mmCIF file of C-alpha atoms and ligand atoms in Angstrom:
data_model
loop_
_atom_site.group_PDB
_atom_site.id
_atom_site.type_symbol
_atom_site.label_atom_id
_atom_site.label_comp_id
_atom_site.label_asym_id
_atom_site.label_seq_id
_atom_site.Cartn_x
_atom_site.Cartn_y
_atom_site.Cartn_z
ATOM 1 C CA UNK D 1437 -16.854 14.955 13.397
ATOM 2 C CA UNK D 1438 -13.890 12.626 13.286
ATOM 3 C CA UNK D 1439 -13.261 10.029 10.640
ATOM 4 C CA UNK D 1440 -13.616 6.465 11.773
ATOM 5 C CA UNK D 1441 -12.610 4.475 8.733
ATOM 6 C CA UNK D 1442 -10.064 5.133 6.003
ATOM 7 C CA UNK D 1443 -9.274 3.238 2.840
ATOM 8 C CA UNK D 1444 -5.544 2.801 2.195
ATOM 9 C CA UNK D 1445 -5.259 2.001 -1.518
ATOM 10 C CA UNK D 1446 -2.214 0.950 -3.472
ATOM 11 C CA UNK D 1447 -0.492 -1.678 -5.552
ATOM 12 C CA UNK D 1448 1.356 -3.260 -2.623
ATOM 13 C CA UNK D 1449 3.449 -5.381 -5.026
ATOM 14 C CA UNK D 1450 4.583 -6.481 -2.458
ATOM 15 C CA UNK D 1451 3.763 -4.802 0.865
ATOM 16 C CA UNK D 1452 6.847 -3.308 2.553
ATOM 17 C CA UNK D 1453 7.664 -2.102 6.058
ATOM 18 C CA UNK D 1454 7.002 1.401 4.716
ATOM 19 C CA UNK D 1455 3.381 0.414 4.011
ATOM 20 C CA UNK D 1456 3.090 -1.379 7.370
ATOM 21 C CA UNK D 1457 4.397 1.750 9.086
ATOM 22 C CA UNK D 1458 1.645 3.830 7.434
ATOM 23 C CA UNK D 1459 -0.983 1.243 8.445
ATOM 24 C CA UNK D 1460 0.169 1.215 12.076
ATOM 25 C CA UNK D 1461 0.342 4.982 12.300
ATOM 26 C CA UNK D 1462 -2.990 5.226 10.520
ATOM 27 C CA UNK D 1463 -4.507 3.092 13.271
ATOM 28 C CA UNK D 1464 -3.552 5.830 15.740
ATOM 29 C CA UNK D 1465 -5.822 8.174 13.802
ATOM 30 C CA UNK D 1466 -8.559 5.898 12.471
ATOM 31 C CA UNK D 1467 -10.518 3.096 14.148
ATOM 32 C CA UNK D 1468 -10.454 0.962 11.036
ATOM 33 C CA UNK D 1469 -8.286 0.831 7.945
ATOM 34 C CA UNK D 1470 -9.320 -0.983 4.815
ATOM 35 C CA UNK D 1471 -6.209 -1.828 2.823
ATOM 36 C CA UNK D 1472 -7.446 -1.944 -0.768
ATOM 37 C CA UNK D 1473 -5.194 -3.671 -3.297
ATOM 38 C CA UNK D 1474 -5.623 -2.233 -6.772
ATOM 39 C CA UNK D 1475 -6.233 -4.609 -9.621
ATOM 40 C CA UNK D 1476 -6.127 -2.194 -12.526
ATOM 41 C CA UNK D 1477 -2.555 -1.032 -12.410
ATOM 42 C CA UNK D 1478 -0.707 -0.150 -15.547
ATOM 43 C CA UNK D 1479 2.401 -1.774 -14.101
ATOM 44 C CA UNK D 1480 2.814 -5.503 -14.672
ATOM 45 C CA UNK D 1481 2.696 -6.915 -11.159
ATOM 46 C CA UNK D 1482 5.026 -9.565 -9.742
ATOM 47 C CA UNK D 1483 2.331 -10.901 -7.409
ATOM 48 C CA UNK D 1484 -1.341 -11.430 -8.305
ATOM 49 C CA UNK D 1485 -3.951 -9.415 -6.399
ATOM 50 C CA UNK D 1486 -4.845 -12.563 -4.421
ATOM 51 C CA UNK D 1487 -1.186 -13.112 -3.475
ATOM 52 C CA UNK D 1488 -0.762 -9.459 -2.499
ATOM 53 C CA UNK D 1489 -3.915 -9.559 -0.345
ATOM 54 C CA UNK D 1490 -2.718 -12.755 1.374
ATOM 55 C CA UNK D 1491 0.738 -11.299 2.015
ATOM 56 C CA UNK D 1492 -0.762 -8.192 3.640
ATOM 57 C CA UNK D 1493 -3.222 -10.278 5.678
ATOM 58 C CA UNK D 1494 -0.381 -12.455 6.988
ATOM 59 C CA UNK D 1495 1.670 -9.351 7.786
ATOM 60 C CA UNK D 1496 -1.042 -7.522 9.787
ATOM 61 C CA UNK D 1497 -2.738 -10.442 11.491
ATOM 62 C CA UNK D 1498 -1.654 -9.270 14.954
ATOM 63 C CA UNK D 1499 -3.272 -5.857 14.558
ATOM 64 C CA UNK D 1500 -6.888 -5.016 15.368
ATOM 65 C CA UNK D 1501 -8.844 -2.870 12.967
ATOM 66 C CA UNK D 1502 -7.220 -3.743 9.636
ATOM 67 C CA UNK D 1503 -9.206 -5.275 6.806
ATOM 68 C CA UNK D 1504 -7.511 -6.294 3.543
ATOM 69 C CA UNK D 1505 -9.269 -6.642 0.223
ATOM 70 C CA UNK D 1506 -8.778 -6.303 -3.522
ATOM 71 C CA UNK D 1507 -10.711 -3.819 -5.624
ATOM 72 C CA UNK D 1508 -11.312 -3.101 -9.279
ATOM 73 C CA UNK D 1509 -12.230 0.048 -11.108
ATOM 74 C CA UNK D 1510 -12.259 3.597 -9.822
ATOM 75 C CA UNK D 1511 -11.200 4.130 -6.238
ATOM 76 C CA UNK D 1512 -13.991 6.684 -5.673
ATOM 77 C CA UNK D 1513 -16.558 4.090 -6.743
ATOM 78 C CA UNK D 1514 -15.074 1.603 -4.305
ATOM 79 C CA UNK D 1515 -15.237 4.188 -1.507
ATOM 80 C CA UNK D 1516 -18.880 4.834 -2.256
ATOM 81 C CA UNK D 1517 -19.592 1.125 -2.208
ATOM 82 C CA UNK D 1518 -18.087 0.679 1.256
ATOM 83 C CA UNK D 1519 -19.424 4.070 2.428
ATOM 84 C CA UNK D 1520 -16.035 5.541 3.371
ATOM 85 C CA UNK D 1521 -15.050 9.178 2.769
ATOM 86 C CA UNK D 1522 -11.349 9.116 3.586
ATOM 87 C CA UNK D 1523 -8.394 7.941 1.506
ATOM 88 C CA UNK D 1524 -5.150 7.350 3.387
ATOM 89 C CA UNK D 1525 -1.869 7.661 1.493
ATOM 90 C CA UNK D 1526 1.771 7.701 2.502
ATOM 91 C CA UNK D 1527 4.167 10.398 1.371
ATOM 92 C CA UNK D 1528 7.811 9.616 0.900
ATOM 93 C CA UNK D 1529 10.307 11.762 -0.922
ATOM 94 C CA UNK D 1530 9.439 14.930 -2.775
ATOM 95 C CA UNK D 1531 9.046 12.833 -5.892
ATOM 96 C CA UNK D 1532 5.784 11.359 -4.495
ATOM 97 C CA UNK D 1533 4.274 14.765 -4.030
ATOM 98 C CA UNK D 1534 3.299 15.762 -7.538
ATOM 99 C CA UNK D 1535 1.742 12.412 -8.366
ATOM 100 C CA UNK D 1536 -0.127 12.201 -5.064
ATOM 101 C CA UNK D 1537 -1.339 15.779 -5.445
ATOM 102 C CA UNK D 1538 -2.723 15.020 -8.908
ATOM 103 C CA UNK D 1539 -4.509 11.860 -7.767
ATOM 104 C CA UNK D 1540 -5.957 13.517 -4.650
ATOM 105 C CA UNK D 1541 -7.200 16.399 -6.767
ATOM 106 C CA UNK D 1542 -8.759 14.104 -9.315
ATOM 107 C CA UNK D 1543 -10.495 12.021 -6.643
ATOM 108 C CA UNK D 1544 -11.865 15.168 -4.978
ATOM 109 C CA UNK D 1545 -13.175 16.283 -8.358
ATOM 110 C CA UNK D 1546 -14.808 12.906 -8.992
ATOM 111 C CA UNK D 1547 -16.421 12.972 -5.554
ATOM 112 C CA UNK D 1548 -16.212 16.210 -3.507
ATOM 113 C CA UNK D 1549 -17.149 14.352 -0.297
ATOM 114 C CA UNK D 1550 -13.873 12.471 -0.356
ATOM 115 C CA UNK D 1551 -10.883 13.687 1.619
ATOM 116 C CA UNK D 1552 -7.343 12.373 1.150
ATOM 117 C CA UNK D 1553 -5.176 12.239 4.261
ATOM 118 C CA UNK D 1554 -1.402 11.883 3.999
ATOM 119 C CA UNK D 1555 0.949 10.492 6.579
ATOM 120 C CA UNK D 1556 4.630 11.193 6.170
ATOM 121 C CA UNK D 1557 6.790 8.133 6.039
ATOM 122 C CA UNK D 1558 9.110 7.433 8.963
ATOM 123 C CA UNK D 1559 12.652 8.399 8.062
ATOM 124 C CA UNK D 1560 13.656 4.721 8.428
ATOM 125 C CA UNK D 1561 11.502 3.838 5.437
ATOM 126 C CA UNK D 1562 11.929 6.957 3.389
ATOM 127 C CA UNK D 1563 13.706 5.243 0.526
ATOM 128 C CA UNK D 1564 11.840 1.956 0.458
ATOM 129 C CA UNK D 1565 9.635 1.176 -2.501
ATOM 130 C CA UNK D 1566 8.174 -2.094 -3.691
ATOM 131 C CA UNK D 1567 10.112 -1.782 -6.939
ATOM 132 C CA UNK D 1568 13.496 -1.333 -5.247
ATOM 133 C CA UNK D 1569 12.714 -4.278 -2.948
ATOM 134 C CA UNK D 1570 11.967 -6.451 -5.989
ATOM 135 C CA UNK D 1571 15.193 -5.426 -7.724
ATOM 136 C CA UNK D 1572 17.299 -6.260 -4.678
ATOM 137 C CA UNK D 1573 15.469 -9.526 -3.965
ATOM 138 C CA UNK D 1574 15.798 -10.643 -7.587
ATOM 139 C CA UNK D 1575 19.555 -10.595 -7.229
ATOM 140 C CA UNK D 1576 19.616 -12.163 -3.786
ATOM 141 C CA UNK D 1577 20.250 -9.045 -1.691
ATOM 142 C CA UNK D 1578 19.213 -8.917 1.954
ATOM 143 C CA UNK D 1579 15.846 -7.216 2.417
ATOM 144 C CA UNK D 1580 14.882 -8.787 5.741
ATOM 145 C CA UNK D 1581 14.527 -5.515 7.633
ATOM 146 C CA UNK D 1582 12.563 -3.836 4.891
ATOM 147 C CA UNK D 1583 9.673 -6.264 4.392
ATOM 148 C CA UNK D 1584 7.451 -8.392 6.665
ATOM 149 C CA UNK D 1585 8.585 -12.035 7.081
ATOM 150 C CA UNK D 1586 5.845 -13.521 4.824
ATOM 151 C CA UNK D 1587 6.982 -11.190 2.015
ATOM 152 C CA UNK D 1588 10.640 -12.114 2.467
ATOM 153 C CA UNK D 1589 9.698 -15.779 2.097
ATOM 154 C CA UNK D 1590 7.438 -15.152 -0.889
ATOM 155 C CA UNK D 1591 10.177 -13.194 -2.671
ATOM 156 C CA UNK D 1592 12.683 -15.993 -2.024
ATOM 157 C CA UNK D 1593 10.283 -18.458 -3.592
ATOM 158 C CA UNK D 1594 9.519 -16.199 -6.570
ATOM 159 C CA UNK D 1595 13.169 -15.604 -7.277
ATOM 160 C CA UNK D 1596 14.490 -19.045 -6.342
ATOM 161 C CA UNK D 1597 17.007 -20.164 -8.990
ATOM 162 C CA UNK D 1598 14.949 -23.287 -9.785
ATOM 163 C CA UNK D 1599 12.059 -21.165 -10.927
ATOM 164 C CA UNK D 1600 14.037 -18.688 -12.959
ATOM 165 C CA UNK D 1601 14.722 -19.934 -16.416
HETATM 166 P P1 LIG A 2272 0.642 2.947 -5.925
HETATM 167 O O1 LIG A 2272 0.885 2.147 -7.164
HETATM 168 O O2 LIG A 2272 -0.793 3.284 -5.685
HETATM 169 O O3 LIG A 2272 1.539 4.138 -5.772
HETATM 170 P P2 LIG A 2272 2.163 1.658 -3.806
HETATM 171 O O4 LIG A 2272 1.946 0.292 -3.272
HETATM 172 O O5 LIG A 2272 3.454 1.954 -4.470
HETATM 173 O O6 LIG A 2272 0.916 1.908 -4.752
HETATM 174 O O7 LIG A 2272 1.960 2.717 -2.657
HETATM 175 C C1 LIG A 2272 0.769 2.803 -1.911
HETATM 176 C C2 LIG A 2272 0.843 3.986 -0.958
HETATM 177 O O8 LIG A 2272 1.856 3.748 0.019
HETATM 178 C C3 LIG A 2272 1.236 5.314 -1.596
HETATM 179 O O9 LIG A 2272 0.560 6.358 -0.928
HETATM 180 C C4 LIG A 2272 2.723 5.412 -1.359
HETATM 181 O O10 LIG A 2272 3.161 6.750 -1.327
HETATM 182 C C5 LIG A 2272 2.805 4.776 0.009
HETATM 183 N N1 LIG A 2272 4.136 4.223 0.273
HETATM 184 C C6 LIG A 2272 4.861 3.387 -0.494
HETATM 185 N N2 LIG A 2272 6.053 3.100 0.067
HETATM 186 C C7 LIG A 2272 6.091 3.798 1.231
HETATM 187 C C8 LIG A 2272 7.059 3.975 2.251
HETATM 188 N N3 LIG A 2272 8.252 3.383 2.187
HETATM 189 N N4 LIG A 2272 6.754 4.778 3.293
HETATM 190 C C9 LIG A 2272 5.553 5.394 3.341
HETATM 191 N N5 LIG A 2272 4.609 5.291 2.400
HETATM 192 C C10 LIG A 2272 4.857 4.506 1.352
#
């Protein structure tokens, strides 16, 4: 039996072309992808969950089969709530591997019915992370090819000199 729906969880603070690439390639495998924006991150986010959800929605509005939502609490509980058994994650450099392996293992332990599926990042986006994007944008560097247009605009607003005191 194939899997029809996958949940793609993450911080998405903010969504990058690397994330979009995983979503688009995920749609080749799954009929529906629920992008689930985590609320309970230990990192202090730049954008609120609502802002992050809106930015993703605006960035994927031309694609069929993508739903964007926030979630709180344990990912496995959220999956049970929406009746989905598959977690989709992207894998970048080797440095992602250990962390992703730990999380996938823990989720499988919490709920053995859950399967985590990894898609390798495209080489174009191998080195992109939300944190590097934020660093570059903060100091006015050009990130236009690395993030969707709504994110580029939102970062300009966030880091506009008038707002930085
Ligand atoms: P988290 O805080 O859960 O790691 P992120 O928003 O950083 O949230 O990442 C969400 C998922 O997207 C993770 O599986 C991560 O490996 C993947 N990802 C992040 N950046 C990229 C990228 N440039 N290419 C492919 N996958 C990526």
